[in-house]
Amino acid sequence: MAARWQEDAIALNPDIISILIGTNDVGAYEDLCKRNDTPFTVEGFDFNGWEQCYRSLLDSTRAALPDVQLFLCTPFAGKARGEVRVAITNRLAQIVSRLAEDYGCVLVPFDDLFSSLQQDEPNEKYWIWDGVHPTAAGHLRMSELWIKVAEEKGVNMADKVR
């Protein structure tokens, strides 16, 4: 995402930017471990590097678009992807929460949403069909949460629809 950030976000001069990253980074790390025949472990993931890259993205965005409202969405993973992937993704969600606080961004806790949904409907595939990609029902709940959080922060969604 960082490679395309200027073109896909900054150049559009938006009022709001919503960021949901982390899941593909964990997948890339898992793929790298498979290619290199190394263990896929929580300890092997570069959390500090990931956070620094995210901070750099936020810093450059604030510099280019000082009035943009940033919505940081926490990454999530279903149990179908295994304990290691879930553990790494949960730590990334904690980092995103801290970044939202540090940068005064709006936090959209998708990780909490899916955790709660899975308590109500224990068949995880109802919400996240492969442990990574939400179903239509999961996407609906994500959009409802995003709008709820935005409205709680005083964002008039009718003004934002173009």
XYZ file of N, CA and C in Angstrom:
486
model
N 0.809 -1.174 0.000
C 0.000 0.000 0.000
C 0.869 1.261 0.000
N 1.960 1.223 0.726
C 2.819 2.400 0.831
C 3.316 2.856 -0.542
N 3.572 1.912 -1.436
C 4.097 2.252 -2.753
C 3.087 3.037 -3.584
N 1.806 2.830 -3.339
C 0.767 3.485 -4.125
C 0.042 4.585 -3.352
N 0.512 4.916 -2.147
C -0.204 5.836 -1.276
C -0.406 7.204 -1.907
N 0.612 7.752 -2.552
C 0.499 9.071 -3.177
C -0.624 9.072 -4.207
N -0.615 8.088 -5.084
C -1.602 8.030 -6.166
C -2.996 7.665 -5.653
N -3.063 6.696 -4.746
C -4.357 6.174 -4.313
C -5.028 6.975 -3.203
N -4.285 7.815 -2.513
C -4.873 8.554 -1.395
C -4.550 10.049 -1.462
N -3.306 10.402 -1.354
C -2.906 11.806 -1.246
C -3.374 12.623 -2.458
N -3.145 12.113 -3.651
C -3.474 12.861 -4.876
C -4.967 13.128 -5.014
N -5.783 12.355 -4.354
C -7.234 12.538 -4.440
C -7.742 13.664 -3.532
N -6.888 14.153 -2.634
C -7.226 15.228 -1.711
C -8.557 14.974 -0.985
N -8.681 13.831 -0.322
C -9.951 13.494 0.321
C -10.150 14.219 1.647
N -11.387 14.239 2.110
C -11.725 14.756 3.436
C -11.455 13.696 4.506
N -11.686 12.439 4.139
C -11.548 11.306 5.053
C -10.732 10.230 4.352
N -9.843 9.608 5.103
C -9.138 8.420 4.620
C -9.345 7.328 5.665
N -9.793 6.194 5.202
C -9.990 5.035 6.064
C -8.924 4.000 5.713
N -8.180 3.562 6.728
C -7.057 2.655 6.496
C -7.294 1.341 7.232
N -7.234 0.259 6.492
C -7.309 -1.085 7.064
C -6.145 -1.872 6.483
N -5.089 -1.995 7.265
C -3.921 -2.746 6.816
C -3.461 -3.705 7.909
N -2.707 -4.688 7.496
C -2.139 -5.647 8.434
C -2.331 -7.083 7.994
N -3.514 -7.393 7.526
C -3.825 -8.770 7.153
C -2.910 -9.273 6.044
N -2.742 -8.470 4.997
C -1.878 -8.898 3.894
C -0.413 -8.960 4.313
N -0.018 -8.105 5.262
C 1.357 -8.145 5.763
C 1.632 -9.461 6.488
N 0.657 -9.915 7.255
C 0.809 -11.198 7.949
C 0.857 -12.321 6.922
N 0.011 -12.230 5.907
C 0.025 -13.236 4.840
C 1.342 -13.265 4.094
N 1.910 -12.096 3.823
C 3.208 -12.032 3.142
C 4.304 -12.645 4.004
N 4.259 -12.384 5.298
C 5.231 -12.977 6.219
C 5.076 -14.503 6.242
N 3.846 -14.977 6.279
C 3.605 -16.419 6.275
C 4.127 -17.046 4.976
N 3.875 -16.402 3.850
C 4.370 -16.905 2.558
C 5.894 -16.927 2.526
N 6.525 -15.893 3.064
C 7.985 -15.835 3.120
C 8.531 -16.990 3.956
N 7.886 -17.259 5.070
C 8.318 -18.383 5.918
C 8.223 -19.701 5.156
N 7.165 -19.883 4.397
C 6.989 -21.114 3.606
C 8.074 -21.219 2.538
N 8.321 -20.117 1.819
C 9.334 -20.125 0.756
C 10.728 -20.409 1.294
N 11.015 -19.859 2.475
C 12.344 -20.027 3.066
C 12.441 -21.227 3.996
N 11.343 -21.963 4.096
C 11.281 -23.133 4.979
C 11.716 -22.774 6.408
N 11.163 -21.650 6.890
C 11.428 -21.208 8.262
C 10.116 -21.235 9.038
N 10.204 -21.326 10.345
C 8.973 -21.396 11.147
C 8.164 -20.103 11.078
N 6.883 -20.263 11.004
C 5.938 -19.147 11.034
C 5.591 -18.912 12.495
N 6.213 -17.889 13.100
C 6.054 -17.640 14.530
C 5.693 -16.183 14.781
N 5.088 -15.940 15.909
C 4.778 -14.571 16.323
C 6.072 -13.790 16.490
N 7.055 -14.408 17.105
C 8.336 -13.744 17.389
C 9.078 -13.338 16.123
N 8.826 -13.999 15.021
C 9.533 -13.693 13.781
C 8.985 -12.496 13.026
N 7.787 -12.064 13.374
C 7.190 -10.925 12.674
C 7.839 -9.633 13.162
N 8.123 -8.717 12.256
C 8.778 -7.451 12.591
C 7.728 -6.401 12.977
N 7.254 -6.466 14.204
C 6.241 -5.527 14.684
C 6.767 -4.096 14.700
N 8.007 -3.902 15.125
C 8.577 -2.554 15.178
C 8.684 -1.955 13.780
N 9.148 -2.729 12.837
C 9.251 -2.245 11.467
C 7.886 -1.918 10.880
N 6.916 -2.779 11.165
C 5.555 -2.571 10.670
C 4.995 -1.260 11.236
N 5.176 -1.046 12.536
C 4.689 0.180 13.168
C 5.393 1.402 12.602
N 6.691 1.333 12.404
C 7.426 2.477 11.870
C 6.956 2.817 10.456
N 6.687 1.805 9.653
C 6.174 2.034 8.298
C 4.802 2.702 8.369
N 3.950 2.236 9.271
C 2.620 2.823 9.447
C 2.756 4.276 9.913
N 3.629 4.528 10.882
C 3.838 5.899 11.368
C 4.323 6.811 10.235
N 5.201 6.309 9.406
C 5.697 7.084 8.275
C 4.550 7.441 7.324
N 3.681 6.486 7.080
C 2.516 6.706 6.229
C 1.619 7.795 6.830
N 1.375 7.718 8.138
C 0.547 8.714 8.811
C 1.215 10.087 8.805
N 2.523 10.117 9.046
C 3.256 11.389 9.036
C 3.187 12.051 7.663
N 3.419 11.282 6.622
C 3.392 11.857 5.275
C 1.982 12.306 4.896
N 0.991 11.581 5.372
C -0.397 11.961 5.094
C -0.744 13.267 5.803
N -0.372 13.372 7.061
C -0.633 14.612 7.828
C 0.099 15.800 7.198
N 1.312 15.579 6.708
C 2.070 16.665 6.083
C 1.393 17.130 4.796
N 0.928 16.194 3.995
C 0.321 16.532 2.710
C -1.123 17.007 2.843
N -1.838 16.438 3.810
C -3.266 16.736 3.982
C -3.548 17.025 5.460
N -3.153 18.192 5.942
C -3.269 18.449 7.380
C -4.695 18.409 7.918
N -5.695 18.615 7.065
C -7.085 18.631 7.529
C -7.829 17.323 7.317
N -7.164 16.332 6.750
C -7.852 15.062 6.488
C -8.189 14.365 7.810
N -9.335 13.742 7.841
C -9.723 12.961 9.011
C -9.353 11.508 8.731
N -8.538 10.940 9.614
C -8.049 9.574 9.421
C -8.827 8.603 10.289
N -9.319 7.552 9.658
C -9.996 6.457 10.334
C -9.059 5.248 10.258
N -8.578 4.794 11.396
C -7.705 3.623 11.420
C -8.534 2.423 11.847
N -8.581 1.446 10.992
C -9.371 0.244 11.227
C -8.450 -0.884 11.671
N -8.846 -1.578 12.713
C -8.003 -2.665 13.206
C -8.132 -3.883 12.310
N -7.004 -4.545 12.034
C -7.060 -5.783 11.258
C -7.651 -6.899 12.108
N -8.076 -7.942 11.438
C -8.704 -9.078 12.119
C -8.359 -10.341 11.355
N -8.456 -11.463 12.039
C -8.239 -12.761 11.397
C -9.106 -13.787 12.111
N -9.631 -14.700 11.346
C -10.434 -15.769 11.927
C -9.569 -16.959 12.305
N -10.108 -17.768 13.172
C -9.387 -18.948 13.662
C -9.003 -19.915 12.547
N -9.720 -19.862 11.441
C -9.438 -20.769 10.322
C -8.020 -20.595 9.795
N -7.394 -19.461 10.068
C -6.038 -19.211 9.593
C -4.967 -19.644 10.583
N -5.377 -20.134 11.738
C -4.416 -20.665 12.697
C -4.073 -19.688 13.805
N -3.581 -20.248 14.883
C -3.287 -19.475 16.089
C -2.208 -18.421 15.876
N -1.182 -18.752 15.104
C -0.083 -17.795 14.905
C -0.589 -16.571 14.155
N -1.332 -16.798 13.083
C -1.849 -15.666 12.303
C -2.780 -14.807 13.156
N -3.620 -15.443 13.944
C -4.533 -14.703 14.814
C -3.741 -13.898 15.847
N -2.720 -14.497 16.436
C -1.914 -13.809 17.453
C -1.184 -12.608 16.858
N -0.614 -12.762 15.682
C 0.087 -11.641 15.045
C -0.910 -10.533 14.715
N -2.032 -10.897 14.145
C -3.039 -9.913 13.769
C -3.577 -9.185 15.001
N -3.762 -9.895 16.091
C -4.216 -9.250 17.328
C -3.205 -8.218 17.821
N -1.919 -8.531 17.714
C -0.888 -7.549 18.122
C -0.878 -6.347 17.185
N -1.102 -6.583 15.911
C -1.185 -5.466 14.970
C -2.388 -4.586 15.303
N -3.498 -5.196 15.704
C -4.678 -4.419 16.099
C -4.365 -3.543 17.310
N -3.572 -4.061 18.234
C -3.168 -3.258 19.397
C -2.304 -2.071 18.968
N -1.424 -2.312 18.013
C -0.581 -1.227 17.496
C -1.452 -0.165 16.828
N -2.415 -0.601 16.021
C -3.305 0.351 15.343
C -4.074 1.174 16.371
N -4.528 0.543 17.428
C -5.244 1.269 18.485
C -4.346 2.340 19.105
N -3.109 1.985 19.352
C -2.155 2.947 19.921
C -1.868 4.082 18.930
N -1.725 3.743 17.659
C -1.479 4.765 16.642
C -2.655 5.729 16.538
N -3.856 5.204 16.608
C -5.042 6.066 16.545
C -5.015 7.072 17.690
N -4.623 6.603 18.856
C -4.531 7.501 20.011
C -3.393 8.504 19.829
N -2.228 8.026 19.418
C -1.059 8.898 19.247
C -1.293 9.994 18.212
N -2.012 9.668 17.151
C -2.200 10.604 16.052
C -3.562 11.309 16.084
N -4.371 11.021 17.090
C -5.686 11.648 17.177
C -6.606 11.219 16.054
N -6.506 9.956 15.661
C -7.331 9.419 14.584
C -8.562 8.727 15.166
N -9.527 8.506 14.321
C -10.718 7.756 14.698
C -10.375 6.270 14.596
N -10.706 5.513 15.625
C -10.442 4.075 15.634
C -11.722 3.314 15.301
N -11.619 2.405 14.345
C -12.729 1.520 13.999
C -12.285 0.101 14.354
N -12.783 -0.442 15.460
C -12.289 -1.724 15.983
C -12.936 -2.945 15.320
N -12.508 -3.231 14.105
C -13.044 -4.397 13.406
C -12.678 -5.702 14.116
N -11.544 -5.726 14.788
C -11.166 -6.950 15.511
C -12.173 -7.251 16.616
N -12.576 -6.222 17.351
C -13.588 -6.409 18.397
C -14.930 -6.814 17.795
N -15.268 -6.221 16.665
C -16.520 -6.554 15.992
C -16.581 -8.046 15.680
N -15.538 -8.565 15.027
C -15.579 -9.976 14.631
C -15.482 -10.905 15.828
N -14.780 -10.489 16.848
C -14.733 -11.286 18.077
C -16.133 -11.401 18.678
N -16.832 -10.295 18.728
C -18.187 -10.275 19.262
C -19.147 -11.074 18.383
N -19.041 -10.891 17.078
C -19.928 -11.609 16.159
C -19.754 -13.119 16.285
N -18.524 -13.552 16.488
C -18.269 -14.987 16.579
C -18.790 -15.572 17.884
N -18.988 -14.741 18.889
C -19.617 -15.238 20.116
C -21.100 -15.471 19.882
N -21.723 -14.577 19.087
C -23.154 -14.708 18.792
C -23.432 -15.810 17.773
N -22.541 -15.967 16.813
C -22.684 -16.977 15.757
C -21.351 -17.710 15.661
N -21.232 -18.815 16.390
C -19.928 -19.475 16.479
C -19.404 -20.066 15.166
N -20.249 -20.179 14.153
C -19.761 -20.650 12.863
C -19.036 -19.489 12.189
N -17.726 -19.467 12.379
C -16.898 -18.374 11.884
C -17.101 -18.113 10.392
N -17.343 -19.145 9.620
C -17.480 -18.984 8.176
C -18.703 -18.151 7.800
N -19.617 -17.981 8.729
C -20.758 -17.107 8.477
C -20.286 -15.668 8.310
N -19.239 -15.274 9.040
C -18.742 -13.906 9.025
C -17.485 -13.726 8.179
N -16.562 -14.685 8.276
C -15.276 -14.599 7.568
C -15.065 -15.963 6.909
N -15.349 -16.067 5.644
C -15.454 -17.370 5.002
C -14.157 -18.170 4.987
N -12.996 -17.495 4.945
C -11.726 -18.218 4.879
C -10.758 -17.811 5.979
N -11.257 -17.099 6.962
C -10.400 -16.628 8.041
C -9.768 -15.275 7.767
N -9.932 -14.758 6.550
C -9.360 -13.465 6.171
C -10.423 -12.552 5.540
N -11.184 -13.087 4.612
C -12.122 -12.285 3.828
C -13.542 -12.388 4.389
N -14.117 -11.245 4.759
C -15.481 -11.274 5.281
C -16.492 -11.690 4.214
N -17.546 -12.312 4.671
C -18.676 -12.627 3.803
C -19.493 -11.353 3.599
N -20.564 -11.450 2.832
C -21.452 -10.296 2.666
C -21.994 -9.855 4.022
N -22.340 -10.815 4.876
C -22.838 -10.492 6.220
C -21.756 -9.786 7.042
N -20.527 -10.246 6.928
C -19.420 -9.610 7.639
C -19.165 -8.199 7.142
N -19.204 -8.013 5.826
C -19.009 -6.681 5.253
C -20.128 -5.728 5.669
N -21.341 -6.241 5.742
C -22.449 -5.408 6.181
C -22.202 -4.898 7.597
N -21.797 -5.793 8.478
C -21.527 -5.388 9.865
C -20.351 -4.423 9.938
N -19.347 -4.614 9.099
C -18.215 -3.680 9.065
C -18.690 -2.291 8.663
N -19.510 -2.209 7.626
C -19.991 -0.901 7.175
C -20.864 -0.245 8.239
N -21.696 -1.034 8.903
C -22.537 -0.483 9.971
C -21.677 0.079 11.107
N -20.631 -0.650 11.476
C -19.748 -0.175 12.538
C -19.021 1.096 12.103
N -18.508 1.103 10.880
C -17.778 2.269 10.390
C -18.672 3.500 10.433
N -19.884 3.386 9.947
C -20.818 4.513 9.928
C -21.170 4.940 11.352
N -21.391 3.987 12.237
C -21.710 4.302 13.635
C -20.571 5.099 14.278
N -19.343 4.633 14.100
C -18.184 5.321 14.671
C -18.053 6.718 14.067
N -18.241 6.834 12.762
C -18.144 8.134 12.097
C -19.186 9.095 12.647
N -20.403 8.629 12.781
C -21.471 9.495 13.288
C -21.213 9.891 14.737
N -20.658 8.974 15.543
C -20.313 9.302 16.926
C -19.237 10.389 16.988
N -18.415 10.474 15.962
C -17.366 11.499 15.893
C -17.854 12.770 15.205
N -19.148 12.826 14.900
C -19.726 14.025 14.330
C -19.599 14.155 12.832
N -19.256 13.081 12.158
C -19.161 13.121 10.700
C -20.552 12.931 10.127
N -21.002 13.894 9.348
C -22.298 13.800 8.698
C -22.092 13.038 7.394
N -22.521 11.806 7.367
C -22.258 10.958 6.208
C -22.975 11.456 4.960
N -24.107 12.141 5.105
C -24.810 12.662 3.949
C -23.957 13.694 3.210
N -23.135 14.425 3.954
C -22.252 15.418 3.344
C -21.065 14.760 2.630
N -20.765 13.519 2.967
C -19.559 12.870 2.450
C -19.824 12.026 1.210
N -21.049 11.691 0.948
C -21.376 10.852 -0.213
C -21.352 11.722 -1.454
N -20.565 11.278 -2.421
C -20.434 12.073 -3.667
C -21.007 11.317 -4.821
